[in-house]
Tab-separated table of C-alpha atoms in Angstrom:
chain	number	residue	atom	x	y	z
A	1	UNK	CA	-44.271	184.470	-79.022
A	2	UNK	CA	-43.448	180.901	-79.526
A	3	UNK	CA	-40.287	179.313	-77.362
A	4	UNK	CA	-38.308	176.435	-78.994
A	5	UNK	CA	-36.998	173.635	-76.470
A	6	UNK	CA	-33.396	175.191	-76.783
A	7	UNK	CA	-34.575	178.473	-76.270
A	8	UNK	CA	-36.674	177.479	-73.454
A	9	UNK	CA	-33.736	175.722	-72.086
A	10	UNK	CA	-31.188	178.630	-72.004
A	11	UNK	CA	-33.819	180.928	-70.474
A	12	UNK	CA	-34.248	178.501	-67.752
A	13	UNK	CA	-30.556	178.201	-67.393
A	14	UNK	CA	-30.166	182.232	-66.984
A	15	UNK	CA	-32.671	182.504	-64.302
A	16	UNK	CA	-35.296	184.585	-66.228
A	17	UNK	CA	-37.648	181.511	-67.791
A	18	UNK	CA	-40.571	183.471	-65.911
A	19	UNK	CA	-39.840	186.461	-68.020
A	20	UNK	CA	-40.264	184.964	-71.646
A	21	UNK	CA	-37.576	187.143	-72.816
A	22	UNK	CA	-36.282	186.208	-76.696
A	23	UNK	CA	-32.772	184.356	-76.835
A	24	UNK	CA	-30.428	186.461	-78.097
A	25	UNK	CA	-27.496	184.860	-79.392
A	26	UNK	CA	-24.252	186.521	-79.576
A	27	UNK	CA	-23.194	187.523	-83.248
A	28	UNK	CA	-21.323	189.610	-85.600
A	29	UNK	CA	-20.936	190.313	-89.246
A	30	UNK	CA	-17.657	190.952	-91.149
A	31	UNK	CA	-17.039	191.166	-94.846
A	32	UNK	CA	-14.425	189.871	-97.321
A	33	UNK	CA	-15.092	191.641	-100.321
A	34	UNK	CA	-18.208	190.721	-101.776
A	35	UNK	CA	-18.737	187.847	-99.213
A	36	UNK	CA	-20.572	187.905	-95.911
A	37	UNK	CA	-19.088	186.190	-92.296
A	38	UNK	CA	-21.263	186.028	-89.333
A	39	UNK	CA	-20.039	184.374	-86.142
A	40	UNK	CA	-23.399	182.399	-84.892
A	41	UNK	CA	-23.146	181.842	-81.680
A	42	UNK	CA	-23.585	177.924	-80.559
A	43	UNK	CA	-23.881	178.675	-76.640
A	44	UNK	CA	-20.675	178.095	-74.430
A	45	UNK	CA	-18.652	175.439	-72.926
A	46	UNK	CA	-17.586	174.525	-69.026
A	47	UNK	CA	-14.555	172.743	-68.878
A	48	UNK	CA	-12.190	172.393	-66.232
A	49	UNK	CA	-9.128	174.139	-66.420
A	50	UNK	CA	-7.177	171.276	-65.610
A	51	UNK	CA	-7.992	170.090	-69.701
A	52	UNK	CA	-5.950	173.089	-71.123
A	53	UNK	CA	-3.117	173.633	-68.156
A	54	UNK	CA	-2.436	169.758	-66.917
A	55	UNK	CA	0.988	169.699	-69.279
A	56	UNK	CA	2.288	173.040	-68.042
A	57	UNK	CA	5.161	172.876	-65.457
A	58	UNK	CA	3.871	174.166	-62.470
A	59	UNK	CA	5.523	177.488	-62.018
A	60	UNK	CA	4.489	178.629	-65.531
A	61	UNK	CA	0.994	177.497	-64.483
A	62	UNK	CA	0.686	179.426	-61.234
A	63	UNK	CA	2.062	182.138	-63.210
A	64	UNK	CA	-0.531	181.996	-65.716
A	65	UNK	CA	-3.412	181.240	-63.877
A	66	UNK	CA	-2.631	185.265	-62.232
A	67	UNK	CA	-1.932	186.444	-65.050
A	68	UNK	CA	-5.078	185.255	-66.772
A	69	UNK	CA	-7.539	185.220	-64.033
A	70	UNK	CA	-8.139	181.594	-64.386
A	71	UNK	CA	-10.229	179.778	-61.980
A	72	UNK	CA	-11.234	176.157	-61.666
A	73	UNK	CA	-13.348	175.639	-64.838
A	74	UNK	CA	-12.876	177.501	-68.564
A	75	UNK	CA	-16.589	178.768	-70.141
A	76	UNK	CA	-15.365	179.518	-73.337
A	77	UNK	CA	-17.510	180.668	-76.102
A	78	UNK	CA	-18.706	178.616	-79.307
A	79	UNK	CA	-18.539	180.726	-82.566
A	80	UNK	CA	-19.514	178.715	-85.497
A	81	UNK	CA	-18.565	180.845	-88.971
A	82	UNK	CA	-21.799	181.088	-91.531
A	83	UNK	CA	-20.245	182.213	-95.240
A	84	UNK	CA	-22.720	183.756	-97.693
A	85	UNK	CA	-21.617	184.062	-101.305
A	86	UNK	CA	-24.764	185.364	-102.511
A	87	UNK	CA	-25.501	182.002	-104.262
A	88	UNK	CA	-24.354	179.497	-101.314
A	89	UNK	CA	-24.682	179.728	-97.480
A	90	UNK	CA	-22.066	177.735	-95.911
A	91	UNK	CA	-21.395	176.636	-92.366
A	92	UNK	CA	-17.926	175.644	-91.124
A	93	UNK	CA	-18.806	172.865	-88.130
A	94	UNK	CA	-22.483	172.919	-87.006
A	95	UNK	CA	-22.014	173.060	-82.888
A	96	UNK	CA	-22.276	170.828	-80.400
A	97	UNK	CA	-26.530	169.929	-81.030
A	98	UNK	CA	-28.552	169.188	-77.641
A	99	UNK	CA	-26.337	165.862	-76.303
A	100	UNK	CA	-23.278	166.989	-75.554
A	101	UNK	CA	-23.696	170.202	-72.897
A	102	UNK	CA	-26.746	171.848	-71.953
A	103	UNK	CA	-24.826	175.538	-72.338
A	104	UNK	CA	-24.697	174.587	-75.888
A	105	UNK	CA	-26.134	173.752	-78.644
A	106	UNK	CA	-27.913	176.759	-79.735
A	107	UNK	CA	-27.391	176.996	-83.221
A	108	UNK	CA	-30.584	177.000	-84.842
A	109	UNK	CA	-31.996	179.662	-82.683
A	110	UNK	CA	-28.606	181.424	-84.122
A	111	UNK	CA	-29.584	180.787	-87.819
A	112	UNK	CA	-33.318	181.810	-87.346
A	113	UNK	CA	-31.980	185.116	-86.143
A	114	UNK	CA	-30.306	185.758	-89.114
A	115	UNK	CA	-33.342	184.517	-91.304
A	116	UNK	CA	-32.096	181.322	-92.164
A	117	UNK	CA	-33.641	177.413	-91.483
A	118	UNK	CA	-31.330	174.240	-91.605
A	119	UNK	CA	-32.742	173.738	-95.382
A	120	UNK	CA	-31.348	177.026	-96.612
A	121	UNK	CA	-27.906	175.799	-95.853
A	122	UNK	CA	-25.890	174.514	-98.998
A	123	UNK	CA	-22.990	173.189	-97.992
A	124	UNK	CA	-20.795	172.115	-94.547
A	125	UNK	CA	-17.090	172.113	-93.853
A	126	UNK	CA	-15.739	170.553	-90.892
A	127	UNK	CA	-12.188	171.726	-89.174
A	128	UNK	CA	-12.289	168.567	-87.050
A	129	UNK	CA	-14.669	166.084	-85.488
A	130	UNK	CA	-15.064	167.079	-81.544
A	131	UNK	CA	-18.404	167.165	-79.944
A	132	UNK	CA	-18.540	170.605	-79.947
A	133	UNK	CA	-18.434	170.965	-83.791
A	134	UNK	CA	-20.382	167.878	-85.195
A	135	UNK	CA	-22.719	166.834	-82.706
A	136	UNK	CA	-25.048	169.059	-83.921
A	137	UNK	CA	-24.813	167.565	-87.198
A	138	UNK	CA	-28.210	165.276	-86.504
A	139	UNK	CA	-31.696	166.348	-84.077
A	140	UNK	CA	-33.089	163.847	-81.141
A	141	UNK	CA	-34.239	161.588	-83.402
A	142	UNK	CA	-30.777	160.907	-85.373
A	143	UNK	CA	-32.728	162.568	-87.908
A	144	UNK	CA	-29.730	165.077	-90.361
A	145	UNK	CA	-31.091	168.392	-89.143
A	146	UNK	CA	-29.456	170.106	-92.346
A	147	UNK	CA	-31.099	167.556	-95.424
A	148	UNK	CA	-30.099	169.826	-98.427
A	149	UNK	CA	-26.478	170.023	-97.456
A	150	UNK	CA	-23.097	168.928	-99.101
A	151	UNK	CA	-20.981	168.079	-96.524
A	152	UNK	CA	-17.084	168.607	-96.721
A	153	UNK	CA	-14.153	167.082	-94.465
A	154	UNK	CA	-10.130	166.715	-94.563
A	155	UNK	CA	-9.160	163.352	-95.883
A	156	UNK	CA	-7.166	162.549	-92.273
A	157	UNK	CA	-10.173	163.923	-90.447
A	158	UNK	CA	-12.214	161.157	-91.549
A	159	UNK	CA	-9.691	158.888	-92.169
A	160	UNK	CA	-8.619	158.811	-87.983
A	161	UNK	CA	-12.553	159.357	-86.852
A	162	UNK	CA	-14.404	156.412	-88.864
A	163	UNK	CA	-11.236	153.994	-88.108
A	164	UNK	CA	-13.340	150.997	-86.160
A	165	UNK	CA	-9.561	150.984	-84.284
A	166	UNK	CA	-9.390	154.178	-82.816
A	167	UNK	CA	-12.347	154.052	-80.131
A	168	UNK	CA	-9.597	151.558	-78.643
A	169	UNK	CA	-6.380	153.722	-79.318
A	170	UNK	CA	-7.522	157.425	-78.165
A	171	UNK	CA	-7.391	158.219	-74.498
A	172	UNK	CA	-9.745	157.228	-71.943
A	173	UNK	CA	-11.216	160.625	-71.876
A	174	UNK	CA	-11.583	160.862	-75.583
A	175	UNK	CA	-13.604	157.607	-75.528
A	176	UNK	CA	-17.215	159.442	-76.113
A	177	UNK	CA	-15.392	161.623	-78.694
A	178	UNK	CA	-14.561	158.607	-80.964
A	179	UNK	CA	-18.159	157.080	-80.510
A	180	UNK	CA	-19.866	159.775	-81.079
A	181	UNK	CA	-17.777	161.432	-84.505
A	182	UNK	CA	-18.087	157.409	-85.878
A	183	UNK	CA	-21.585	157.689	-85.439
A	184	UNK	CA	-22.362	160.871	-87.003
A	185	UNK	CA	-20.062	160.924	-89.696
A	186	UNK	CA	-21.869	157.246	-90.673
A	187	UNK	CA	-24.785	159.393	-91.531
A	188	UNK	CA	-23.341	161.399	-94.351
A	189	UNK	CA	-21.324	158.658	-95.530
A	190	UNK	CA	-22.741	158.791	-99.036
A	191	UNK	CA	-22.582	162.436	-99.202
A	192	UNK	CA	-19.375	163.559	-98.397
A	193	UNK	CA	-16.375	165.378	-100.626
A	194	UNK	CA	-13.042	165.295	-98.990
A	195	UNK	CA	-10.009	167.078	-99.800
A	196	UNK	CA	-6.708	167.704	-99.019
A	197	UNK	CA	-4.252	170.980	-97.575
A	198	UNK	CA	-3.912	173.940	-99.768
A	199	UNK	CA	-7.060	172.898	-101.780
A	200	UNK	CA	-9.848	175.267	-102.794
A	201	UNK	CA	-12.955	173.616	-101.227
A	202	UNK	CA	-15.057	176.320	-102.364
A	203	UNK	CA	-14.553	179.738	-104.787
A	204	UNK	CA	-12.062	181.476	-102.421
A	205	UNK	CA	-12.172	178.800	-99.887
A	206	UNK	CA	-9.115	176.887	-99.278
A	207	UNK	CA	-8.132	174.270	-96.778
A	208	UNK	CA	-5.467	174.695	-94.525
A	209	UNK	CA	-3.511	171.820	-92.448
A	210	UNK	CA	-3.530	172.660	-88.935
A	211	UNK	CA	-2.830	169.264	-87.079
A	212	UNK	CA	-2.372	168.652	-83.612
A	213	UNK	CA	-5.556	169.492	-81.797
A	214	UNK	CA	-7.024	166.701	-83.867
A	215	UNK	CA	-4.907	164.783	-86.196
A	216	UNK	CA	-6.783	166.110	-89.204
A	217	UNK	CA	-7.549	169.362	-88.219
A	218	UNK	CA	-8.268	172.005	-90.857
A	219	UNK	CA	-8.313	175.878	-90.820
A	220	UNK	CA	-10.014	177.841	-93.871
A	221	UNK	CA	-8.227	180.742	-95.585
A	222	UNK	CA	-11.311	183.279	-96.901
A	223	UNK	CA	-9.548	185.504	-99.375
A	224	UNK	CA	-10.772	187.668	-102.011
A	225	UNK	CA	-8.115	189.910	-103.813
A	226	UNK	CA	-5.759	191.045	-100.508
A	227	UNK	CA	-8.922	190.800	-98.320
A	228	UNK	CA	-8.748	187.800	-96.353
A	229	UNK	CA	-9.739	185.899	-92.741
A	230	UNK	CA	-8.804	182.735	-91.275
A	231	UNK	CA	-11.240	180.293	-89.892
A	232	UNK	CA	-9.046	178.860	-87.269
A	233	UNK	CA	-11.356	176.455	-85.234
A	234	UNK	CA	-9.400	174.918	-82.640
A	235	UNK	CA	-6.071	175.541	-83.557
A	236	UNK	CA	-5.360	178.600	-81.740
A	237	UNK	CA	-7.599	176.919	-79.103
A	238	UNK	CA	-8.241	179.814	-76.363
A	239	UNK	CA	-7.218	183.910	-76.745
A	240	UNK	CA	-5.263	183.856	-72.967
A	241	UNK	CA	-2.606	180.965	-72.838
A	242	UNK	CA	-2.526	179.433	-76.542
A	243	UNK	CA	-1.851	183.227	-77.792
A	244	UNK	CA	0.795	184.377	-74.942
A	245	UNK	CA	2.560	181.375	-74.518
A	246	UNK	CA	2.011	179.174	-77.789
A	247	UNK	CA	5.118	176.718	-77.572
A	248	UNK	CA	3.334	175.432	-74.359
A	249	UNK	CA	1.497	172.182	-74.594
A	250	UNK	CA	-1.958	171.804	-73.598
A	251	UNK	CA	-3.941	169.074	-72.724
A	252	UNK	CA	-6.675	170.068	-75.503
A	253	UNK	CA	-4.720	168.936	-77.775
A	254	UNK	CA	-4.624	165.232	-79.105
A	255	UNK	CA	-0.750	165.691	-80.272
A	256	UNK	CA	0.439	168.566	-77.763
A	257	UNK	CA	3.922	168.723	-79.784
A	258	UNK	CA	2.288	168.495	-83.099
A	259	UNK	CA	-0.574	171.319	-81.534
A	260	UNK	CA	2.069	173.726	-80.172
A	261	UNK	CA	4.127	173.908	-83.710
A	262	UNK	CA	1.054	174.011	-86.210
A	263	UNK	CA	-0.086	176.938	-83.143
A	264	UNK	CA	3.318	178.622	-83.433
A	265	UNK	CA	3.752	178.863	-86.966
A	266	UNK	CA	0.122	179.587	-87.820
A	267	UNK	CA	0.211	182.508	-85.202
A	268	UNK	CA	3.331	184.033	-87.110
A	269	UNK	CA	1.424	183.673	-90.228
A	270	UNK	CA	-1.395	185.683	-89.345
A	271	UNK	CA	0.150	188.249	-87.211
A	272	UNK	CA	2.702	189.054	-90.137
A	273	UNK	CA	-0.038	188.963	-93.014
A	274	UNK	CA	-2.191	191.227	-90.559
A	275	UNK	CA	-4.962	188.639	-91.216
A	276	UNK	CA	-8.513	188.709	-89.860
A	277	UNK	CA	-9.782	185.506	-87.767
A	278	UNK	CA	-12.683	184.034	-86.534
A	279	UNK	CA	-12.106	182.069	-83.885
A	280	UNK	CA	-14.455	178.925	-82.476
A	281	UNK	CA	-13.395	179.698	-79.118
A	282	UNK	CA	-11.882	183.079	-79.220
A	283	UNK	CA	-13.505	185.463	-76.595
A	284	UNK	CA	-16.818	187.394	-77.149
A	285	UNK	CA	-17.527	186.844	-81.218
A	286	UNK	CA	-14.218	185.464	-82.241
A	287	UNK	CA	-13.679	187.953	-85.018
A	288	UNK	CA	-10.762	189.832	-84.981
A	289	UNK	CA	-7.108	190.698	-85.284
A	290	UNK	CA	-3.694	189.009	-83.889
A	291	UNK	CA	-0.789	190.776	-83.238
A	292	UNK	CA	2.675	190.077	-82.111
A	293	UNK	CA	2.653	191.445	-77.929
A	294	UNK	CA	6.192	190.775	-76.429
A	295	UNK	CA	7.468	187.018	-76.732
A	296	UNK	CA	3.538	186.178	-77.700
A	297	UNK	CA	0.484	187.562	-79.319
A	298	UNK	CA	-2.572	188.839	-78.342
A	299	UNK	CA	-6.384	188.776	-79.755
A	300	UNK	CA	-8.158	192.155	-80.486
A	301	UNK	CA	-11.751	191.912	-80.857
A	302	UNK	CA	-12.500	193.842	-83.933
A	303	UNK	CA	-16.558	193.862	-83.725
């Protein structure tokens, strides 16, 4: 059996290098009429927990942190969304590649698990431009990892990120963020569609404004016939706090005010349309249902 770097990596990182056991990724399959979803998992993130509850006042935070079982740092998953229409195989973000943390950045081993190399992918839609989604977007070398590709972004995504002003006007912490979208996003300059909310990007794609988290973020509605499941990336950023208490700001958001409203109203969407999601960093796979749970919602893992 041969071992990729990344696979030799997260081995190492589980304790059981010595045992050459295969990585395993974490994934699930869902379907939308004739259309195929499969949550690839991209690894995890650790984060403190100061990023998400620095905004909230501290008796709700206290509160939460019980409720919750928070501790000091967050590890939440990273589920990137693979659509296959029979003709196209389409990723929404591509993960966080092998610079940003060492816990991710596992999505090739993810697609070669399902059969699939970076070449068989035909297109890419981005909700937004953190690390964690287009990092991955080039190898070690700054080489494109997925060549045959048409890439796909919101208009104010890519507006905000290739600004030469903004490196200067985000927040000290965000610094890396800016650098590091500008760069990658130079690479597919010349090959990039953008569009606008409520567009179809794709046959029974279509873009949905979701602002706040970044300000171009985008969620994708999947819908054939009444059969449908929103692709909710950041959004809805976390299935404890941003689901039972989503008027609260959080510090993961660029524009907490903007975040907590686009979080509010998109939660009421779904929950009333009894929608299917697939969340980036929902828990386990990120595929399932939200429903309304006293004065918030909860997630229910479907798969």
């Amino acid at each position: 059996m041969t071992l990729s770097r990344r696979k030799l990596l997260s081995l190492s990182a589980a304790g059981v290098a010595g045992s050459l056991l295969p990585y395993k990724p974490l994934m699930a399959q869902t379907e939308i009429g004739t259309y195929t979803l499969t949550s690839l998992s991209d690894g995890s993130l650790t984060l403190p927990a100061s990023m998400v509850l620095a905004p909230i006042p501290e008796g709700d935070k206290t509160g939460a942190i019980e409720a919750f079982g928070l501790g000091e740092a967050l590890t939440p998953p990273c589920n990137v969304t693979l659509l296959q229409t029979g003709e196209r195989n389409i990723l929404f973000d591509v993960g966080a590649g092998s610079e940003f943390m060492s816990s991710a950045g596992f999505l090739l081993d993810a697609l070669d698990e399902v059969g699939l190399s970076p070449e068989d992918i035909t297109d890419i839609a981005f909700t937004h431009a953190h690390p964690d989604h287009i990092w991955g977007l080039v190898d070690d070398f700054d080489d494109l990892l997925f060549p045959d590709a048409k890439y796909m972004i919101g208009q104010a995504e890519w507006d905000y990120w290739t600004n030469p002003e903004t490196v200067d006007t985000i927040d000290e912490g965000r610094t890396t963020f800016a650098v590091g979208a500008a760069r990658r996003l130079a690479r597919i300059a010349d090959n990039i569609t953008f569009f606008n909310d409520g567009e179809e990007i794709l046959p029974g794609v279509a873009a949905r404004a979701t602002f706040g988290h970044t300000p171009g973020h985008i969620a994708f509605e999947v819908r054939q016939g009444s059969n449908a499941m929103m692709i909710i990336g950041d959004c809805i950023g976390n299935d404890h706090i941003a689901l039972a208490h989503p008027t609260w700001k959080t510090g993961s958001d660029q524009d907490m005010e903007m975040g907590a409203a686009t979080r509010t109203s998109l939660l009421d969407q779904i929950a009333h349309e009894q929608m299917s999601v697939l969340g980036f960093h929902l828990k386990g796979n990120g595929i399932g249902r939200i429903e309304a749970a006293g004065d918030g919602y909860r997630f229910i893992q479907d798969i």
